[in-house]
Every structure is written in structure tokens, then in C-alpha cells.
Amino acid sequence: MIVPLEHVVVLSLIIFSIGVLGVLFRRNAITIFMSIELMLNAVNLALVGFSRYHNSVDGQVFVFLVMTLAAAEVAVGLAIIIALYRNRQTVNIDEINLMKN
Amino acid sequence: MDLLGFTIIVVKVLVVFAATMLGVLVMIYAERRVSAFMQDRVGPNRVGFKGVLQPIADGIKFLMKEDLVPERVDKPIFILAPAILLIPALMTFAVIPFGSSINLFGREIALQVADVNVGILYVLALTSISVYGIVLAGWSSNNKYSLLGGLRSSAQLISYELAMGLAVVSIILLAGSLRLNDIITDQQGSFLSWNIFRQPLAFLIFLIAVYAETNRLPFDLSEAEQELVGGYHTEYSSMKFAMFFMAEYANMITAAALTVTLFFGGWDVPLLDEGSLGLFGALLSVLSFILKVAFFLFLFIWVRWTFPRFRYDQLMRLGWKVMLPLALFNIFLTGGYLTIKALG
Amino acid sequence: MSLSLLFYCVGGIAIGSAIFVVLNRNAVYSAISLVLCFFSLAVIYLLLEAYVIAVLEIFIYAGAIMVLFLFVIMLLNLGREDALPNLNYLQRATSLLLVLLFFVGIFLLMIGDQGLFPQPTEQFVAGGIYPLGEALFSKYLLPFEVASLLLLVALIGTVYLAKRKV
Amino acid sequence: MATIIKSYEPTFWDKLYLPALMRGLIVTFRHFFRRNVTIQYPDQKHIPPEGYRGLHRLNKFPEGRIKCVACEMCSAACPADCIHIIPGPSPWDGGKERYPVRFDIDLLRCIFCGFCEMACPEEAIELTEIYDFSDYTRDDLVIDKEGLLEVYDLTKDQNYYTKNNLSKASSVDTPIDT
């Protein structure tokens, strides 16, 4: 095998952390969404890595399901963002505080 | 990997690349000539014998023109977009087998750049990438017509990709493999084992979807010049515009090659065992592949001058309400057939 | 050896483009660099011999999901944000600390227990489409069907959200 | 009396659209083999039919004398006001009759209506079949008496283009260039 599994996991870890930071730091709903995709992909990477090293297909099945989930999530999430934008003319999540007051 | 194997792969890549580019040149000429003949005209016939050097003259003209980048465009993306469109179009051909194998230097060389075991998925994935070129070109131009063209065609590509993928699924069910070579082997034999006779409905859906995917008439809404000036490439000039052009023709060539591979037996010459004829058989298979592809390229032009463009809502209705259910129905039929065959 | 070099190069590209996604103010640029990130991840999957997943990564993530993102960005005309929002420092420091904690925690876990990481097997069989399909339709049949149900629910929900006159 | 118009009910085959599509394809395919109607213009020239109204000419008698008597009927009839005549005593019969000292036609103003032809009592001015007389300057497109007489020499025997069709494009010169 080309690289030790640790390196794959570390790469996945770094990308996941970047995704988390993106969610925490950015206020643009679209960018936050993209950061979530980043995190999902980091997890996928770890799953594929472990699947390769355990010589088992299970990890890849999980990746498959995560992809399905991501597709569904994006479709619904973007529809919600569009609906929000129609109402508030903004995608800044700080300004979207309908539940306040 | 040894040196010889590496050389063979490099040569194959170069040959396929050169052949696609040559095909693009031929297509530019053929498009203009055939269009002219269909309209009782002559077409370009000045440059070279009967105008065969016309594409080269066109190329020189494109090179000499001023490369205009409008002031308010998004520069990096504006420059990147034509390349994003062209590269997947050229990459797709890598998995398409264009002939049976030949024996050279004491080893069997498959006439295919890469024999990927998920070949058809690779093709579909790359097709879905080509949306980016169009969308980004439309967005970066900072022109509402370009943006509209880009949005329209991305919606169109996504809609028809589904029908296309589902039509391919029934072929995969029959062949039992995602490898394009297996799909071809599955169709070998007589004419009747070609997938067009076994899957006529899938063929029809696939063909229509291919026209939509390559943005050709009657689905060229992204560049409907009567409404959108020129669509996503309105602001482009010179070599960048030429790249859009080349991408369109390269896309057409790959689409035609894919249609041939999936439904017309690929390089298969009917009623003939290519393997037994050695080198001659291989050449014959390549020739048969080229002829079949040429027919589909002709069909592209033929259809272009026959059918009027769809309206946008008609396009969406056809894609979602007709083609998608039909493709699903076809998968159902194929599955049923395979189940019955497996049982009895 | 050259393949492991490729892994590190592509991994570097993935990290760089991921950082670009988070830091860029222009949503379109973020989306494009995210696509680049997906592509480099697909290359890594290829290096890990997960061919189907690699192609699916491009097919689903780059080909479908990100196109949807771009579509929405253009539809809402979200060119660029004016500036990174002014978070209060406490929030910023806390989030950094949390991420650091998470990072270090997993790192410690990795260093502490070497048994977590098995030695790779030379012969890898699970990368193709057949093992994956077999697993999906036998061992994981229920999750697979539930996933299809999830997609259906998402489809209906999206249509409802998009159709509603708000 | 009311006529009952049966509304068109599409049959199953109509709804399928495929036969219609095939018919369309057949139509275009037939055109693929049809003879081209294109004329390779500078090489091969379109021969205008009889009565075509192109460049003007001034007719001459067989002995070479100009038919025009400078009555200015043509310039009076001209709706575009493009004919300019300066009359003078003719040099042939001791100046008893008039003849045009100058006879200029501004081809850029001319609308090729043929009224001059109809107005002329002497059948001196006529429109010929020549249509390719473009030039680079406005001055060159004002044709004078000598030019008009030259056009007569070029066109008196036969259709101008029947003989010029045989020569190559480069050797064909429009009369007013010469």
C-alpha cells in the first residue's frame, strides 16, 4: 500500500477541522452548507481509508449511503435557503432570526 | 510498468487525442458542407480542394483575432471556463474502445486508452462535469443573456442526464457489467444482438438525451440566438470562442462514439470474427467503428436542419414527464425479462 | 513511491482548496474550489483502490450537488460578501479552541493506540462494483431501501418548499 | 349557415410524434441530393432576364451619332433627380439640332425605375442588364456621356453576361472602370 493509514486519517482530520471552522466562522448560509459538505467528505475519506486497510467493503457502503444523504440534504437545504431568501432577501444567518423576540 | 507498456499507453493517448482533434476539424468542415447541401447550397468550397482546408482557415482566423476580455467580467473564471468545457469532452474518449485488440511487439494491445471497469460510470461522471464550463462561462461574462443561457443549459443538462443514465442502466442490466468492452462483447454476433434491436426504447431515450447533453438542436436553448444573442459564449472572442466550438464538436464525437458503443456493437463488425483475421481484422473493426461514428455525426447535422427548437417549458416537460417515466418503465421491462430468463 | 508522492501532492491540493472554500468571500469561487477539493479526493480514492467511490464522488458531488450549489448561488445572485462578519472574539476563540481540542484528541487517540490501524493487505478485492453491489443488496439491503425512501422524502419536501408561495 | 369545423383529434401515431419526425428527416435527406441553386458569383454570373433594369446606356445610330437630342424629358421624369444634362448645338448638322454636351447620371441616386426610358421620345436612353458596377468612390459612380455610350457598345449585340461568363472573374471589368 502506498501510504500508511495514519496519513489518510490525518488528511481527513484536517479537512474535517477546516469544515468545522467554516461552519463556525462564516455567516453566509451557502458557505456554511459547503463547509458541511466538506465535513461529510472528510468522513468519507476516512471511511474509504479504513475500508481499504481492513479489506472490507463495509466502509464503502457507508460512503455510498453518506452520498445519498448528502444529495437529499443539499436538495432540501438549498430549497430552504431559497425560501428564506425570498422572505428576507438575505442569506446571512445572523439576520435570519425569525424565532427571536 | 515496463518501458514498452508505458510507450504504448503514451502512443495510444496521443493517437486518440489527435484523432479527436482531427475529428473536430472534419466535423467543422462537414457541418458547414452538409448544412449547405441540405439547404440546396454549396457551402465553403474555396480553400483547398472542395474547401477541405476551410477549418484550418477558420482556425487561423480565430488565432489572428483580438482576444477580448470585457472589463466587468470575472477574469479568472472567464478565462478558465472554456478550458473546463473542453477538457472533459476530450477526457471521455479515454474509456471508449475504438477497435478490437492487435498483436504488436509480441503482446496484445487493446485499442482503448484505459480499460476501466466502471467505464460507463466514468463517462456519465465526466458528462456531468461539462455543465461547469457552461454555467461558469455564463456567470463570469456579467451579461444577463449569458447568465440566462448558462442557467438554462445547466438545468437542461441535469434534467436529461437522469434519463440518459436510466437508459444506460437497462443496457448495463443486459450486459451485466459496467465495462464498455463487456458491453460490446455482449452485443457481438449477428445484427440482431445489437442493443438497438434489443433495447429500442432505451436507444430512443438515450439518443434524445444525447442531443440535449451536447446542446445541439433541437435542444440548443442555451444559445438560442433569437432570444439570448449567443447564450453563454456571447462575450467570448478569438481562441476562447474557438475552444467552445471545439468542445461542442468534441462532445458530439464522444457522444456519437458512446451511442455506437452502447447500441450499435461498438467496433463489432456483424457476422465476422475479427480475432481470427489478425491485424486485418483489427483494422476492419476500427474502420467499422469510424463508419458508425460518422453516421451518427451525420445524424447530428441532419437532425439540426430538420427539427425546430423546443420551447423551454416543452423541453422540461419532455425531460421530466416523458423521458424519465419511459426510462423507468424500460428498466422495469428489462428487469422483468431478465427475471423470467433466470427463472425458466 | 511515486504514487505516495502523488497522494501527498493531491492531499495538499485538497487541504488548500478546502481552506480556500472557507476563507473566500465570493461564493462562486468557494464552490469552484470545493469542486477542486472533490476532484482531489476522488484521486485519493483511486489511490486507495476504491474505483466506484471515486467515480461516484465526481458523479454525485461534483456533477450534481455542486452544480445545484452554483445554480442557487447564481439564482440568488450572491456575488461577494462585503467582509467577513465581525464575530465577537470570545466566540471566535471558543470555536478555535474546540476545533483544536478535537484535533488534538483524535491525534492523541491515534498515537496512543497503534492497534487502531491495521497493516494494509496487498490484495484488495472490495474496490470494484461487484463486491459493493453484493453488500448493498444482501447485508445492507435495509439501509439501502431506507436511503431510497430518504431520497423520495427529500424529493417531495423540495418540491413542496419550492412550490409554496411564500 | 354555420359550417361545422371538426376540431383536429390527434391519433395515437400523431401523439407519438415519431412518424412525423421521420417524415421530416426524409424531407431534409431528399434535399441533401438535390441540385444546388447557388451561382458561384464572380466566376459565374447570373444572367438577368429580359426587361431587367440595370445600368443605363445612351443609344447611337449605326453611323455612330448619338440618338439623344437633349430634350431633358428624362431628367424631368426622373423621380430621383439623378440625370443632369447640359445641352448644346450638335456638331453634325451645323448646329441646327440639340445634343447633350454633358450627360451625367448619378448612379447612387438612381432608383432604376426606368421612367427615363419611357419618357424618352428618341429611344435614346435605355436600361441594360448590367448590375455589377460597384466602385470605391462616389465620384466614380457618376457616369458621364462617354461611359454611357461605351455601355451601348458593350451591350448592343447580346446579353452582356453571356459572353463574360466564359472569362474568369479577374478579367471581368465593369464598364465604368474602363
Short mmCIF file of N, CA, C and O in Angstrom, two decimals, chain C residues 27-133:
data_model
loop_
_atom_site.label_atom_id
_atom_site.label_comp_id
_atom_site.label_asym_id
_atom_site.label_seq_id
_atom_site.Cartn_x
_atom_site.Cartn_y
_atom_site.Cartn_z
N ALA C 27 -18.87 33.55 -3.20
CA ALA C 27 -19.47 32.22 -3.08
C ALA C 27 -19.15 31.35 -4.30
O ALA C 27 -18.97 30.14 -4.16
N VAL C 28 -19.06 31.96 -5.48
CA VAL C 28 -18.78 31.16 -6.67
C VAL C 28 -17.37 30.57 -6.61
O VAL C 28 -17.16 29.40 -6.92
N TYR C 29 -16.43 31.39 -6.14
CA TYR C 29 -15.06 30.87 -6.02
C TYR C 29 -15.01 29.75 -4.99
O TYR C 29 -14.33 28.75 -5.20
N SER C 30 -15.75 29.93 -3.91
CA SER C 30 -15.81 28.87 -2.90
C SER C 30 -16.30 27.57 -3.54
O SER C 30 -15.71 26.51 -3.34
N ALA C 31 -17.36 27.70 -4.31
CA ALA C 31 -17.95 26.49 -4.91
C ALA C 31 -16.95 25.83 -5.84
O ALA C 31 -16.80 24.61 -5.83
N ILE C 32 -16.24 26.64 -6.63
CA ILE C 32 -15.30 26.04 -7.58
C ILE C 32 -14.16 25.35 -6.85
O ILE C 32 -13.74 24.24 -7.21
N SER C 33 -13.67 25.98 -5.79
CA SER C 33 -12.56 25.33 -5.10
C SER C 33 -13.06 24.08 -4.36
O SER C 33 -12.30 23.12 -4.20
N LEU C 34 -14.33 24.10 -3.98
CA LEU C 34 -14.88 22.87 -3.39
C LEU C 34 -14.91 21.75 -4.42
O LEU C 34 -14.61 20.60 -4.10
N VAL C 35 -15.25 22.11 -5.66
CA VAL C 35 -15.22 21.10 -6.72
C VAL C 35 -13.80 20.56 -6.88
O VAL C 35 -13.58 19.35 -7.01
N LEU C 36 -12.84 21.47 -6.83
CA LEU C 36 -11.44 21.04 -6.94
C LEU C 36 -11.09 20.09 -5.80
O LEU C 36 -10.43 19.05 -6.00
N CYS C 37 -11.58 20.42 -4.60
CA CYS C 37 -11.35 19.57 -3.44
C CYS C 37 -11.93 18.18 -3.68
O CYS C 37 -11.29 17.16 -3.41
N PHE C 38 -13.15 18.12 -4.24
CA PHE C 38 -13.77 16.83 -4.51
C PHE C 38 -12.97 16.04 -5.52
O PHE C 38 -12.83 14.82 -5.41
N PHE C 39 -12.43 16.74 -6.50
CA PHE C 39 -11.64 16.05 -7.51
C PHE C 39 -10.39 15.44 -6.89
O PHE C 39 -10.03 14.29 -7.18
N SER C 40 -9.74 16.21 -6.01
CA SER C 40 -8.53 15.65 -5.42
C SER C 40 -8.88 14.49 -4.49
O SER C 40 -8.15 13.50 -4.42
N LEU C 41 -10.03 14.59 -3.83
CA LEU C 41 -10.47 13.46 -3.01
C LEU C 41 -10.74 12.23 -3.89
O LEU C 41 -10.41 11.10 -3.51
N ALA C 42 -11.30 12.48 -5.08
CA ALA C 42 -11.56 11.36 -5.98
C ALA C 42 -10.25 10.70 -6.38
O ALA C 42 -10.16 9.46 -6.45
N VAL C 43 -9.21 11.51 -6.61
CA VAL C 43 -7.91 10.93 -6.95
C VAL C 43 -7.40 10.10 -5.78
O VAL C 43 -6.86 9.00 -5.97
N ILE C 44 -7.61 10.59 -4.56
CA ILE C 44 -7.15 9.83 -3.39
C ILE C 44 -7.92 8.52 -3.30
O ILE C 44 -7.34 7.47 -3.01
N TYR C 45 -9.21 8.55 -3.59
CA TYR C 45 -9.98 7.31 -3.59
C TYR C 45 -9.43 6.33 -4.61
O TYR C 45 -9.36 5.12 -4.36
N LEU C 46 -9.02 6.86 -5.77
CA LEU C 46 -8.43 5.99 -6.78
C LEU C 46 -7.16 5.36 -6.24
O LEU C 46 -6.90 4.17 -6.43
N LEU C 47 -6.35 6.18 -5.54
CA LEU C 47 -5.11 5.65 -4.97
C LEU C 47 -5.41 4.60 -3.91
O LEU C 47 -4.63 3.67 -3.71
N LEU C 48 -6.55 4.74 -3.25
CA LEU C 48 -6.95 3.76 -2.25
C LEU C 48 -7.72 2.60 -2.88
O LEU C 48 -8.33 1.80 -2.17
N GLU C 49 -7.73 2.57 -4.20
CA GLU C 49 -8.34 1.48 -4.97
C GLU C 49 -9.84 1.37 -4.78
O GLU C 49 -10.42 0.29 -4.90
N ALA C 50 -10.49 2.47 -4.44
CA ALA C 50 -11.95 2.45 -4.34
C ALA C 50 -12.49 3.13 -5.60
O ALA C 50 -12.85 4.29 -5.60
N TYR C 51 -12.50 2.36 -6.71
CA TYR C 51 -12.78 2.96 -8.01
C TYR C 51 -14.21 3.47 -8.10
O TYR C 51 -14.47 4.57 -8.60
N VAL C 52 -15.15 2.66 -7.64
CA VAL C 52 -16.56 3.05 -7.76
C VAL C 52 -16.81 4.32 -6.96
O VAL C 52 -17.46 5.26 -7.44
N ILE C 53 -16.26 4.35 -5.75
CA ILE C 53 -16.48 5.51 -4.92
C ILE C 53 -15.85 6.74 -5.56
O ILE C 53 -16.42 7.83 -5.54
N ALA C 54 -14.69 6.56 -6.19
CA ALA C 54 -14.04 7.70 -6.84
C ALA C 54 -14.92 8.27 -7.94
O ALA C 54 -15.13 9.48 -8.02
N VAL C 55 -15.46 7.39 -8.77
CA VAL C 55 -16.30 7.89 -9.85
C VAL C 55 -17.58 8.49 -9.29
O VAL C 55 -18.05 9.53 -9.76
N LEU C 56 -18.13 7.83 -8.25
CA LEU C 56 -19.36 8.36 -7.67
C LEU C 56 -19.12 9.73 -7.04
O LEU C 56 -20.00 10.60 -7.07
N GLU C 57 -17.93 9.90 -6.46
CA GLU C 57 -17.59 11.19 -5.87
C GLU C 57 -17.73 12.29 -6.93
O GLU C 57 -18.34 13.34 -6.68
N ILE C 58 -17.16 12.03 -8.11
CA ILE C 58 -17.26 13.03 -9.17
C ILE C 58 -18.69 13.14 -9.66
O ILE C 58 -19.23 14.23 -9.87
N PHE C 59 -19.33 11.97 -9.82
CA PHE C 59 -20.67 11.93 -10.40
C PHE C 59 -21.66 12.68 -9.51
O PHE C 59 -22.39 13.57 -9.97
N ILE C 60 -21.66 12.33 -8.21
CA ILE C 60 -22.68 12.88 -7.33
C ILE C 60 -22.26 14.23 -6.76
O ILE C 60 -22.96 15.23 -6.92
N TYR C 61 -21.07 14.27 -6.16
CA TYR C 61 -20.68 15.52 -5.52
C TYR C 61 -20.39 16.61 -6.54
O TYR C 61 -21.01 17.68 -6.54
N ALA C 62 -19.41 16.33 -7.43
CA ALA C 62 -19.03 17.37 -8.36
C ALA C 62 -20.09 17.59 -9.43
O ALA C 62 -20.38 18.71 -9.82
N GLY C 63 -20.70 16.49 -9.88
CA GLY C 63 -21.60 16.61 -11.02
C GLY C 63 -22.99 17.06 -10.66
O GLY C 63 -23.65 17.74 -11.43
N ALA C 64 -23.48 16.69 -9.50
CA ALA C 64 -24.86 17.01 -9.18
C ALA C 64 -24.96 18.03 -8.05
O ALA C 64 -25.58 19.08 -8.20
N ILE C 65 -24.32 17.74 -6.92
CA ILE C 65 -24.52 18.58 -5.74
C ILE C 65 -23.95 19.98 -5.96
O ILE C 65 -24.61 20.99 -5.71
N MET C 66 -22.73 20.03 -6.49
CA MET C 66 -22.11 21.34 -6.62
C MET C 66 -22.75 22.16 -7.73
O MET C 66 -22.78 23.38 -7.68
N VAL C 67 -23.26 21.46 -8.75
CA VAL C 67 -23.99 22.20 -9.79
C VAL C 67 -25.22 22.86 -9.18
O VAL C 67 -25.55 24.01 -9.48
N LEU C 68 -25.86 22.12 -8.27
CA LEU C 68 -27.02 22.67 -7.58
C LEU C 68 -26.63 23.91 -6.78
O LEU C 68 -27.31 24.93 -6.79
N PHE C 69 -25.47 23.80 -6.10
CA PHE C 69 -24.98 24.94 -5.34
C PHE C 69 -24.76 26.15 -6.26
O PHE C 69 -25.24 27.26 -5.98
N LEU C 70 -24.03 25.92 -7.34
CA LEU C 70 -23.75 27.02 -8.27
C LEU C 70 -25.06 27.61 -8.78
O LEU C 70 -25.21 28.83 -8.88
N PHE C 71 -25.98 26.72 -9.06
CA PHE C 71 -27.27 27.14 -9.58
C PHE C 71 -27.94 28.09 -8.60
O PHE C 71 -28.41 29.17 -8.97
N VAL C 72 -27.94 27.72 -7.34
CA VAL C 72 -28.60 28.56 -6.33
C VAL C 72 -27.84 29.86 -6.14
O VAL C 72 -28.43 30.93 -6.04
N ILE C 73 -26.51 29.77 -6.14
CA ILE C 73 -25.72 31.00 -5.97
C ILE C 73 -26.04 31.98 -7.08
O ILE C 73 -26.21 33.18 -6.85
N MET C 74 -26.15 31.45 -8.29
CA MET C 74 -26.43 32.35 -9.41
C MET C 74 -27.87 32.83 -9.39
O MET C 74 -28.16 33.96 -9.75
N LEU C 75 -28.76 31.95 -8.96
CA LEU C 75 -30.17 32.31 -8.90
C LEU C 75 -30.38 33.45 -7.91
O LEU C 75 -31.11 34.40 -8.18
N LEU C 76 -29.70 33.37 -6.78
CA LEU C 76 -29.86 34.41 -5.76
C LEU C 76 -28.90 35.56 -6.00
O LEU C 76 -28.92 36.55 -5.27
N ASN C 77 -28.03 35.41 -7.00
CA ASN C 77 -27.07 36.45 -7.35
C ASN C 77 -26.23 36.86 -6.14
O ASN C 77 -26.14 38.03 -5.78
N LEU C 78 -25.64 35.87 -5.48
CA LEU C 78 -24.79 36.14 -4.33
C LEU C 78 -23.36 36.30 -4.83
O LEU C 78 -22.59 35.37 -4.79
N GLY C 79 -23.06 37.44 -5.34
CA GLY C 79 -21.71 37.66 -5.86
C GLY C 79 -20.68 37.55 -4.77
O GLY C 79 -20.13 36.48 -4.51
N ARG C 80 -20.42 38.65 -4.08
CA ARG C 80 -19.46 38.56 -3.00
C ARG C 80 -20.01 39.24 -1.76
O ARG C 80 -20.78 40.18 -1.82
N GLU C 81 -19.56 38.72 -0.63
CA GLU C 81 -19.90 39.36 0.62
C GLU C 81 -19.01 40.58 0.78
O GLU C 81 -17.91 40.62 0.26
N ASP C 82 -19.46 41.52 1.56
CA ASP C 82 -18.66 42.73 1.74
C ASP C 82 -17.42 42.44 2.58
O ASP C 82 -16.32 42.80 2.22
N ALA C 83 -17.60 41.79 3.68
CA ALA C 83 -16.45 41.50 4.52
C ALA C 83 -16.80 40.31 5.39
O ALA C 83 -17.97 39.93 5.51
N LEU C 84 -15.78 39.68 5.94
CA LEU C 84 -16.06 38.65 6.92
C LEU C 84 -16.79 39.30 8.09
O LEU C 84 -16.43 40.39 8.53
N PRO C 85 -17.83 38.67 8.58
CA PRO C 85 -18.63 39.32 9.62
C PRO C 85 -17.82 39.50 10.91
O PRO C 85 -16.91 38.74 11.20
N ASN C 86 -18.19 40.52 11.63
CA ASN C 86 -17.46 40.77 12.87
C ASN C 86 -18.02 39.92 13.99
O ASN C 86 -18.99 40.28 14.66
N LEU C 87 -17.41 38.77 14.15
CA LEU C 87 -17.77 37.92 15.26
C LEU C 87 -17.15 38.51 16.51
O LEU C 87 -16.12 39.16 16.45
N ASN C 88 -17.77 38.25 17.63
CA ASN C 88 -17.07 38.70 18.83
C ASN C 88 -15.95 37.73 19.15
O ASN C 88 -15.97 36.56 18.77
N TYR C 89 -14.94 38.24 19.79
CA TYR C 89 -13.69 37.49 19.93
C TYR C 89 -13.87 36.24 20.78
O TYR C 89 -13.20 35.25 20.56
N LEU C 90 -14.78 36.33 21.72
CA LEU C 90 -15.00 35.18 22.59
C LEU C 90 -15.46 33.98 21.76
O LEU C 90 -14.94 32.88 21.87
N GLN C 91 -16.43 34.28 20.89
CA GLN C 91 -16.98 33.21 20.05
C GLN C 91 -15.90 32.62 19.17
O GLN C 91 -15.76 31.40 19.03
N ARG C 92 -15.09 33.53 18.60
CA ARG C 92 -14.05 33.09 17.69
C ARG C 92 -13.03 32.21 18.43
O ARG C 92 -12.64 31.15 17.96
N ALA C 93 -12.63 32.69 19.60
CA ALA C 93 -11.62 31.95 20.37
C ALA C 93 -12.16 30.59 20.80
O ALA C 93 -11.47 29.58 20.71
N THR C 94 -13.41 30.58 21.20
CA THR C 94 -14.01 29.32 21.64
C THR C 94 -14.05 28.31 20.50
O THR C 94 -13.72 27.13 20.69
N SER C 95 -14.46 28.79 19.34
CA SER C 95 -14.58 27.84 18.23
C SER C 95 -13.21 27.30 17.85
O SER C 95 -13.05 26.09 17.60
N LEU C 96 -12.20 28.17 17.82
CA LEU C 96 -10.85 27.70 17.50
C LEU C 96 -10.40 26.67 18.52
O LEU C 96 -9.84 25.63 18.18
N LEU C 97 -10.68 26.98 19.80
CA LEU C 97 -10.26 26.09 20.88
C LEU C 97 -10.92 24.72 20.73
O LEU C 97 -10.27 23.68 20.85
N LEU C 98 -12.20 24.75 20.41
CA LEU C 98 -12.93 23.49 20.27
C LEU C 98 -12.36 22.63 19.15
O LEU C 98 -12.14 21.43 19.31
N VAL C 99 -12.09 23.29 18.04
CA VAL C 99 -11.55 22.55 16.90
C VAL C 99 -10.18 21.99 17.24
O VAL C 99 -9.86 20.84 16.93
N LEU C 100 -9.40 22.80 17.93
CA LEU C 100 -8.06 22.37 18.33
C LEU C 100 -8.16 21.16 19.25
O LEU C 100 -7.42 20.18 19.12
N LEU C 101 -9.10 21.26 20.17
CA LEU C 101 -9.31 20.17 21.13
C LEU C 101 -9.66 18.88 20.38
O LEU C 101 -9.09 17.82 20.65
N PHE C 102 -10.56 19.01 19.47
CA PHE C 102 -11.00 17.86 18.66
C PHE C 102 -9.81 17.26 17.91
O PHE C 102 -9.58 16.06 17.91
N PHE C 103 -9.03 18.15 17.32
CA PHE C 103 -7.88 17.73 16.53
C PHE C 103 -6.88 16.96 17.39
O PHE C 103 -6.47 15.85 17.09
N VAL C 104 -6.53 17.60 18.51
CA VAL C 104 -5.53 17.01 19.39
C VAL C 104 -6.04 15.71 19.98
O VAL C 104 -5.30 14.72 20.09
N GLY C 105 -7.34 15.69 20.29
CA GLY C 105 -7.92 14.50 20.87
C GLY C 105 -7.77 13.30 19.95
O GLY C 105 -7.28 12.23 20.35
N ILE C 106 -8.13 13.49 18.71
CA ILE C 106 -8.03 12.38 17.76
C ILE C 106 -6.57 12.02 17.53
O ILE C 106 -6.20 10.84 17.40
N PHE C 107 -5.73 13.04 17.53
CA PHE C 107 -4.31 12.80 17.33
C PHE C 107 -3.75 11.93 18.45
O PHE C 107 -3.04 10.97 18.20
N LEU C 108 -4.14 12.28 19.67
CA LEU C 108 -3.67 11.51 20.82
C LEU C 108 -4.16 10.07 20.73
O LEU C 108 -3.42 9.13 21.01
N LEU C 109 -5.42 9.94 20.32
CA LEU C 109 -6.00 8.62 20.16
C LEU C 109 -5.20 7.79 19.17
O LEU C 109 -4.91 6.61 19.38
N MET C 110 -4.80 8.46 18.09
CA MET C 110 -4.06 7.76 17.05
C MET C 110 -2.68 7.34 17.55
O MET C 110 -2.21 6.23 17.27
N ILE C 111 -2.02 8.23 18.28
CA ILE C 111 -0.68 7.91 18.77
C ILE C 111 -0.76 6.84 19.84
O ILE C 111 0.04 5.92 19.89
N GLY C 112 -1.80 6.95 20.66
CA GLY C 112 -1.92 6.06 21.80
C GLY C 112 -2.16 4.61 21.43
O GLY C 112 -1.53 3.71 21.96
N ASP C 113 -3.03 4.38 20.48
CA ASP C 113 -3.42 3.01 20.20
C ASP C 113 -3.03 2.64 18.78
O ASP C 113 -3.72 2.96 17.82
N GLN C 114 -1.91 1.97 18.64
CA GLN C 114 -1.46 1.59 17.30
C GLN C 114 -2.33 0.48 16.71
O GLN C 114 -2.38 0.31 15.50
N GLY C 115 -3.01 -0.22 17.58
CA GLY C 115 -3.83 -1.32 17.09
C GLY C 115 -5.03 -0.85 16.27
O GLY C 115 -5.66 -1.64 15.58
N LEU C 116 -5.32 0.48 16.32
CA LEU C 116 -6.40 1.04 15.52
C LEU C 116 -6.13 0.86 14.04
O LEU C 116 -7.05 0.75 13.24
N PHE C 117 -4.86 0.85 13.69
CA PHE C 117 -4.53 0.90 12.27
C PHE C 117 -3.91 -0.41 11.81
O PHE C 117 -2.76 -0.70 12.06
N PRO C 118 -4.68 -1.19 11.12
CA PRO C 118 -4.17 -2.47 10.65
C PRO C 118 -3.18 -2.28 9.52
O PRO C 118 -3.19 -1.25 8.84
N GLN C 119 -2.32 -3.27 9.36
CA GLN C 119 -1.43 -3.22 8.20
C GLN C 119 -2.26 -3.48 6.95
O GLN C 119 -3.22 -4.24 6.97
N PRO C 120 -1.91 -2.82 5.90
CA PRO C 120 -2.71 -2.99 4.67
C PRO C 120 -2.52 -4.37 4.07
O PRO C 120 -1.46 -4.97 4.18
N THR C 121 -3.59 -4.87 3.47
CA THR C 121 -3.48 -6.13 2.75
C THR C 121 -3.07 -5.83 1.32
O THR C 121 -3.49 -4.83 0.74
N GLU C 122 -2.24 -6.70 0.78
CA GLU C 122 -1.76 -6.44 -0.58
C GLU C 122 -2.88 -6.62 -1.59
O GLU C 122 -3.05 -5.83 -2.50
N GLN C 123 -3.63 -7.69 -1.39
CA GLN C 123 -4.69 -7.99 -2.35
C GLN C 123 -5.98 -7.34 -1.87
O GLN C 123 -6.54 -7.73 -0.84
N PHE C 124 -6.45 -6.37 -2.62
CA PHE C 124 -7.67 -5.68 -2.22
C PHE C 124 -8.76 -6.03 -3.21
O PHE C 124 -8.62 -5.84 -4.41
N VAL C 125 -9.85 -6.55 -2.68
CA VAL C 125 -10.89 -7.02 -3.60
C VAL C 125 -12.14 -6.16 -3.55
O VAL C 125 -12.99 -6.25 -4.43
N ALA C 126 -12.24 -5.30 -2.56
CA ALA C 126 -13.52 -4.65 -2.31
C ALA C 126 -13.68 -3.34 -3.08
O ALA C 126 -14.56 -2.56 -2.80
N GLY C 127 -12.78 -3.06 -4.05
CA GLY C 127 -12.85 -1.76 -4.70
C GLY C 127 -13.80 -1.70 -5.87
O GLY C 127 -14.24 -0.63 -6.27
N GLY C 128 -14.13 -2.87 -6.43
CA GLY C 128 -14.92 -2.87 -7.66
C GLY C 128 -16.39 -2.70 -7.41
O GLY C 128 -16.84 -2.47 -6.27
N ILE C 129 -17.14 -2.87 -8.46
CA ILE C 129 -18.58 -2.65 -8.36
C ILE C 129 -19.27 -3.90 -7.82
O ILE C 129 -20.29 -3.79 -7.13
N TYR C 130 -18.71 -5.09 -8.09
CA TYR C 130 -19.41 -6.31 -7.70
C TYR C 130 -19.50 -6.49 -6.19
O TYR C 130 -20.59 -6.75 -5.67
N PRO C 131 -18.37 -6.36 -5.46
CA PRO C 131 -18.49 -6.51 -4.00
C PRO C 131 -19.42 -5.48 -3.39
O PRO C 131 -20.23 -5.80 -2.50
N LEU C 132 -19.32 -4.24 -3.92
CA LEU C 132 -20.16 -3.18 -3.39
C LEU C 132 -21.63 -3.49 -3.61
O LEU C 132 -22.46 -3.39 -2.70
N GLY C 133 -21.94 -3.91 -4.83
CA GLY C 133 -23.33 -4.23 -5.15
C GLY C 133 -23.83 -5.39 -4.31
O GLY C 133 -24.95 -5.36 -3.79
#
